[in-house]
Amino acid sequence: MILLGCLLAFGAAVAPRVILVLAWIFSDRWVRVWEGDILVPLLGIIFLPYTTIMYMLAWQPTVGGGGAVEGIEWLWVLMGLFLDLWKYSQMYQNRQQAMETSQKYYPSGAPKTPTGGDGAA
């Protein structure tokens, strides 16, 4: 069982959207957590996958029916939000670095000629 937990954690770290789609298809917990709602978990899969995973893991059923995330469990959800925001900031930084690197090899504008013309003779 420990191996299965490690594989699940590794899969969630590498491909959280795949894990969420598999949970949607195969898990009965998905139905209990989202109570038939489609829009919120779909937006969670698209925009905040780590937050959605952490919410599903922190959600606990209550005695009177339904369920909730209460107390210290919200720290797990906040950690998922932090991971999502960190991922998006890393994507932005990588894009900026790629743009700077590509500008070295493909500068914008037409090539300048020593005569100041457009290069036509």
Backbone as numpy.savetxt, mean C-alpha at the origin, in Angstrom:
# Nx Ny Nz CAx CAy CAz Cx Cy Cz
2.46 -24.60 12.41 1.65 -23.41 12.41 2.51 -22.15 12.41
3.67 -22.20 13.03 4.54 -21.03 13.04 4.98 -20.71 11.62
5.28 -21.73 10.83 5.69 -21.52 9.46 4.58 -20.84 8.66
3.35 -21.24 8.86 2.23 -20.62 8.16 2.11 -19.14 8.54
2.28 -18.82 9.81 2.23 -17.43 10.25 3.35 -16.60 9.64
4.54 -17.18 9.55 5.67 -16.48 8.95 5.44 -16.26 7.46
4.89 -17.26 6.79 4.60 -17.10 5.37 3.53 -16.04 5.14
2.54 -15.99 6.00 1.50 -14.98 5.89 2.07 -13.59 6.12
2.92 -13.44 7.12 3.55 -12.14 7.39 4.45 -11.72 6.23
5.21 -12.66 5.69 6.08 -12.35 4.55 5.24 -11.96 3.33
4.15 -12.68 3.08 3.28 -12.34 1.96 2.64 -10.97 2.13
2.24 -10.63 3.34 1.64 -9.32 3.59 2.66 -8.20 3.43
3.92 -8.48 3.75 4.96 -7.46 3.59 5.32 -7.26 2.12
5.33 -8.33 1.35 5.74 -8.25 -0.05 4.59 -7.84 -0.96
3.44 -8.42 -0.77 2.30 -8.18 -1.66 1.01 -8.06 -0.86
0.80 -6.93 -0.18 -0.38 -6.82 0.68 -1.70 -6.88 -0.09
-1.73 -6.38 -1.30 -2.97 -6.40 -2.07 -3.35 -7.83 -2.46
-2.37 -8.65 -2.76 -2.65 -10.04 -3.10 -3.21 -10.77 -1.87
-2.62 -10.53 -0.71 -3.11 -11.15 0.51 -4.54 -10.71 0.80
-4.84 -9.43 0.60 -6.20 -8.95 0.85 -7.21 -9.55 -0.11
-6.84 -9.67 -1.38 -7.76 -10.29 -2.34 -7.99 -11.76 -1.99
-6.93 -12.45 -1.60 -7.09 -13.85 -1.18 -7.96 -13.96 0.07
-7.79 -13.01 1.00 -8.64 -13.01 2.20 -10.09 -12.74 1.82
-10.31 -11.87 0.86 -11.67 -11.56 0.42 -12.33 -12.80 -0.17
-11.56 -13.57 -0.94 -12.11 -14.74 -1.61 -12.30 -15.91 -0.63
-11.30 -16.19 0.20 -11.28 -17.43 0.96 -11.59 -17.30 2.45
-11.60 -16.11 3.02 -11.73 -15.98 4.48 -13.17 -15.67 4.89
-13.61 -16.32 5.96 -14.92 -15.98 6.51 -14.81 -14.76 7.44
-13.61 -14.43 7.87 -13.41 -13.25 8.71 -13.73 -11.98 7.93
-13.45 -11.97 6.64 -13.70 -10.79 5.80 -15.17 -10.39 5.88
-16.06 -11.35 5.81 -17.50 -11.07 5.85 -17.89 -10.51 7.21
-17.32 -11.05 8.28 -17.66 -10.57 9.62 -17.10 -9.18 9.89
-15.90 -8.89 9.42 -15.29 -7.59 9.67 -16.02 -6.49 8.90
-16.26 -6.69 7.62 -16.82 -5.63 6.78 -18.34 -5.69 6.69
-18.96 -6.73 7.20 -20.41 -6.86 7.28 -21.11 -6.58 5.94
-20.57 -7.12 4.87 -21.19 -7.00 3.56 -20.87 -5.72 2.81
-20.14 -4.81 3.42 -19.76 -3.57 2.74 -18.70 -3.88 1.69
-18.81 -3.25 0.53 -17.85 -3.51 -0.54 -16.95 -2.30 -0.78
-17.47 -1.10 -0.66 -16.72 0.10 -1.02 -15.52 0.35 -0.11
-15.70 0.29 1.19 -14.60 0.59 2.12 -13.45 -0.41 1.98
-13.70 -1.72 1.96 -12.55 -2.62 1.79 -11.91 -2.52 0.41
-12.70 -2.22 -0.62 -12.12 -2.06 -1.96 -11.21 -0.84 -2.00
-11.64 0.27 -1.41 -10.78 1.45 -1.33 -9.55 1.16 -0.48
-9.72 0.34 0.56 -8.57 -0.05 1.38 -7.56 -0.87 0.61
-8.04 -1.76 -0.23 -7.13 -2.56 -1.06 -6.37 -1.67 -2.03
-7.05 -0.70 -2.61 -6.42 0.14 -3.62 -5.45 1.15 -3.00
-5.88 1.87 -1.96 -5.09 3.00 -1.46 -4.32 2.72 -0.17
-4.87 1.96 0.76 -4.23 1.74 2.06 -4.22 0.25 2.42
-3.44 -0.56 1.71 -3.49 -2.00 1.96 -2.97 -2.40 3.34
-1.90 -1.78 3.83 -1.38 -2.17 5.15 -2.35 -1.78 6.26
-2.99 -0.63 6.12 -3.98 -0.22 7.11 -5.15 -1.18 7.12
-5.58 -1.63 5.96 -6.69 -2.56 5.86 -6.33 -3.90 6.50
-5.12 -4.38 6.26 -4.67 -5.63 6.88 -4.64 -5.50 8.39
-4.09 -4.40 8.89 -4.00 -4.22 10.33 -5.39 -4.07 10.96
-6.31 -3.42 10.26 -7.67 -3.30 10.79 -8.32 -4.68 10.89
-8.13 -5.50 9.85 -8.71 -6.84 9.89 -8.11 -7.68 11.02
-6.82 -7.52 11.29 -6.18 -8.29 12.35 -6.56 -7.77 13.74
-6.79 -6.46 13.87 -7.11 -5.88 15.18 -8.59 -5.98 15.52
-9.43 -6.20 14.56 -10.87 -6.26 14.77 -11.23 -7.47 15.62
-12.04 -7.25 16.64 -12.47 -8.33 17.53 -13.99 -8.35 17.61
-14.61 -9.54 17.55 -16.07 -9.59 17.71 -16.47 -9.22 19.14
-17.62 -8.56 19.26 -18.11 -8.18 20.59 -19.18 -9.16 21.04
-19.53 -9.11 22.31 -20.48 -10.05 22.91 -21.88 -9.86 22.32
-22.32 -8.63 22.13 -23.67 -8.38 21.65 -23.83 -8.54 20.15
-22.83 -8.95 19.46 -22.87 -9.06 18.00 -22.05 -7.95 17.38
-21.69 -8.15 16.15 -20.84 -7.17 15.48 -19.41 -7.28 15.96
-18.73 -6.17 15.97 -17.35 -6.16 16.42 -16.79 -4.76 16.35
-15.58 -4.60 16.87 -14.98 -3.28 16.89 -13.47 -3.40 17.13
-12.81 -2.29 16.86 -11.41 -2.12 17.22 -11.42 -1.12 18.37
-10.88 -1.53 19.51 -10.96 -0.69 20.70 -9.60 -0.56 21.37
-9.41 0.57 22.02 -8.26 0.78 22.88 -6.92 0.70 22.18
-6.04 -0.11 22.76 -4.65 -0.21 22.29 -4.56 -0.82 20.90
-5.62 -1.49 20.48 -5.62 -2.10 19.14 -5.54 -1.06 18.03
-5.96 0.17 18.33 -5.85 1.23 17.32 -4.40 1.54 16.97
-3.47 1.21 17.87 -2.05 1.42 17.55 -1.62 0.56 16.36
-2.19 -0.65 16.26 -1.88 -1.51 15.11 -2.39 -0.88 13.82
-3.59 -0.31 13.88 -4.15 0.34 12.70 -3.31 1.57 12.33
-2.87 2.33 13.33 -2.00 3.48 13.07 -0.66 3.05 12.49
-0.14 1.91 12.95 1.10 1.40 12.38 0.90 1.04 10.90
-0.25 0.47 10.56 -0.54 0.18 9.17 -0.63 1.45 8.34
-1.24 2.50 8.88 -1.30 3.79 8.19 0.10 4.36 8.00
0.93 4.25 9.04 2.32 4.70 8.93 3.06 3.95 7.82
2.85 2.64 7.72 3.51 1.85 6.67 3.03 2.28 5.28
1.74 2.55 5.15 1.22 3.00 3.86 1.81 4.36 3.47
1.83 5.30 4.41 2.39 6.62 4.12 3.88 6.54 3.82
4.59 5.66 4.53 6.01 5.47 4.29 6.24 4.91 2.89
5.39 3.96 2.49 5.51 3.38 1.15 5.31 4.45 0.08
4.29 5.30 0.26 4.03 6.35 -0.72 5.16 7.38 -0.75
5.75 7.71 0.39 6.86 8.66 0.39 8.09 8.05 -0.29
8.32 6.75 -0.10 9.43 6.10 -0.78 9.21 6.07 -2.29
7.98 5.84 -2.71 7.68 5.87 -4.15 7.96 7.24 -4.74
7.59 8.30 -4.01 7.82 9.66 -4.48 9.31 9.94 -4.57
10.08 9.55 -3.55 11.52 9.77 -3.56 12.19 8.99 -4.69
11.77 7.76 -4.93 12.34 6.97 -6.01 12.04 7.60 -7.36
10.83 8.14 -7.52 10.47 8.80 -8.76 11.31 10.05 -8.99
11.52 10.83 -7.93 12.35 12.03 -8.04 13.78 11.67 -8.42
14.32 10.63 -7.79 15.68 10.20 -8.08 15.78 9.69 -9.52
14.79 8.99 -9.98 14.81 8.50 -11.36 14.74 9.66 -12.35
13.96 10.68 -12.03 13.88 11.85 -12.91 15.22 12.57 -12.97
15.88 12.71 -11.82 17.19 13.36 -11.81 18.21 12.56 -12.60
18.18 11.25 -12.44 19.11 10.40 -13.18 18.84 10.44 -14.67
17.59 10.44 -15.06 17.26 10.45 -16.49 17.62 11.79 -17.12
17.58 12.88 -16.36 17.95 14.19 -16.90 19.43 14.24 -17.25
20.26 13.42 -16.61 21.68 13.38 -16.94 21.88 12.79 -18.33
21.07 11.81 -18.69 21.24 11.12 -19.96 20.37 11.69 -21.07
19.25 12.27 -20.72 18.33 12.83 -21.71 17.94 14.24 -21.30
18.85 15.20 -21.50 18.51 16.57 -21.10 17.40 17.12 -21.99
16.58 17.97 -21.42 15.48 18.54 -22.18 15.98 19.66 -23.08
15.27 19.92 -24.15 15.63 20.98 -25.07 16.45 20.45 -26.23
16.57 21.29 -27.23 17.31 20.93 -28.44 18.80 21.10 -28.21
19.62 20.31 -28.90 21.07 20.45 -28.73 21.54 21.81 -29.24
22.47 22.40 -28.53 23.01 23.71 -28.90 24.19 23.51 -29.84
24.28 24.39 -30.83 25.41 24.33 -31.77 26.34 25.49 -31.45
27.61 25.36 -31.81 28.57 26.43 -31.50 28.24 27.75 -32.22
27.57 27.70 -33.36 27.28 28.92 -34.12 26.04 29.63 -33.61
25.28 28.98 -32.76 24.09 29.61 -32.22 22.86 29.35 -33.07
23.01 28.64 -34.15 21.88 28.34 -35.04 21.20 27.06 -34.63
20.38 26.56 -35.53 19.66 25.34 -35.22 20.37 24.11 -35.76
21.55 24.28 -36.30 22.31 23.13 -36.75 22.18 22.86 -38.24
21.29 23.61 -38.93 21.13 23.41 -40.37 22.21 24.20 -41.10
22.78 23.62 -42.13 23.86 24.28 -42.85 23.37 24.99 -44.08
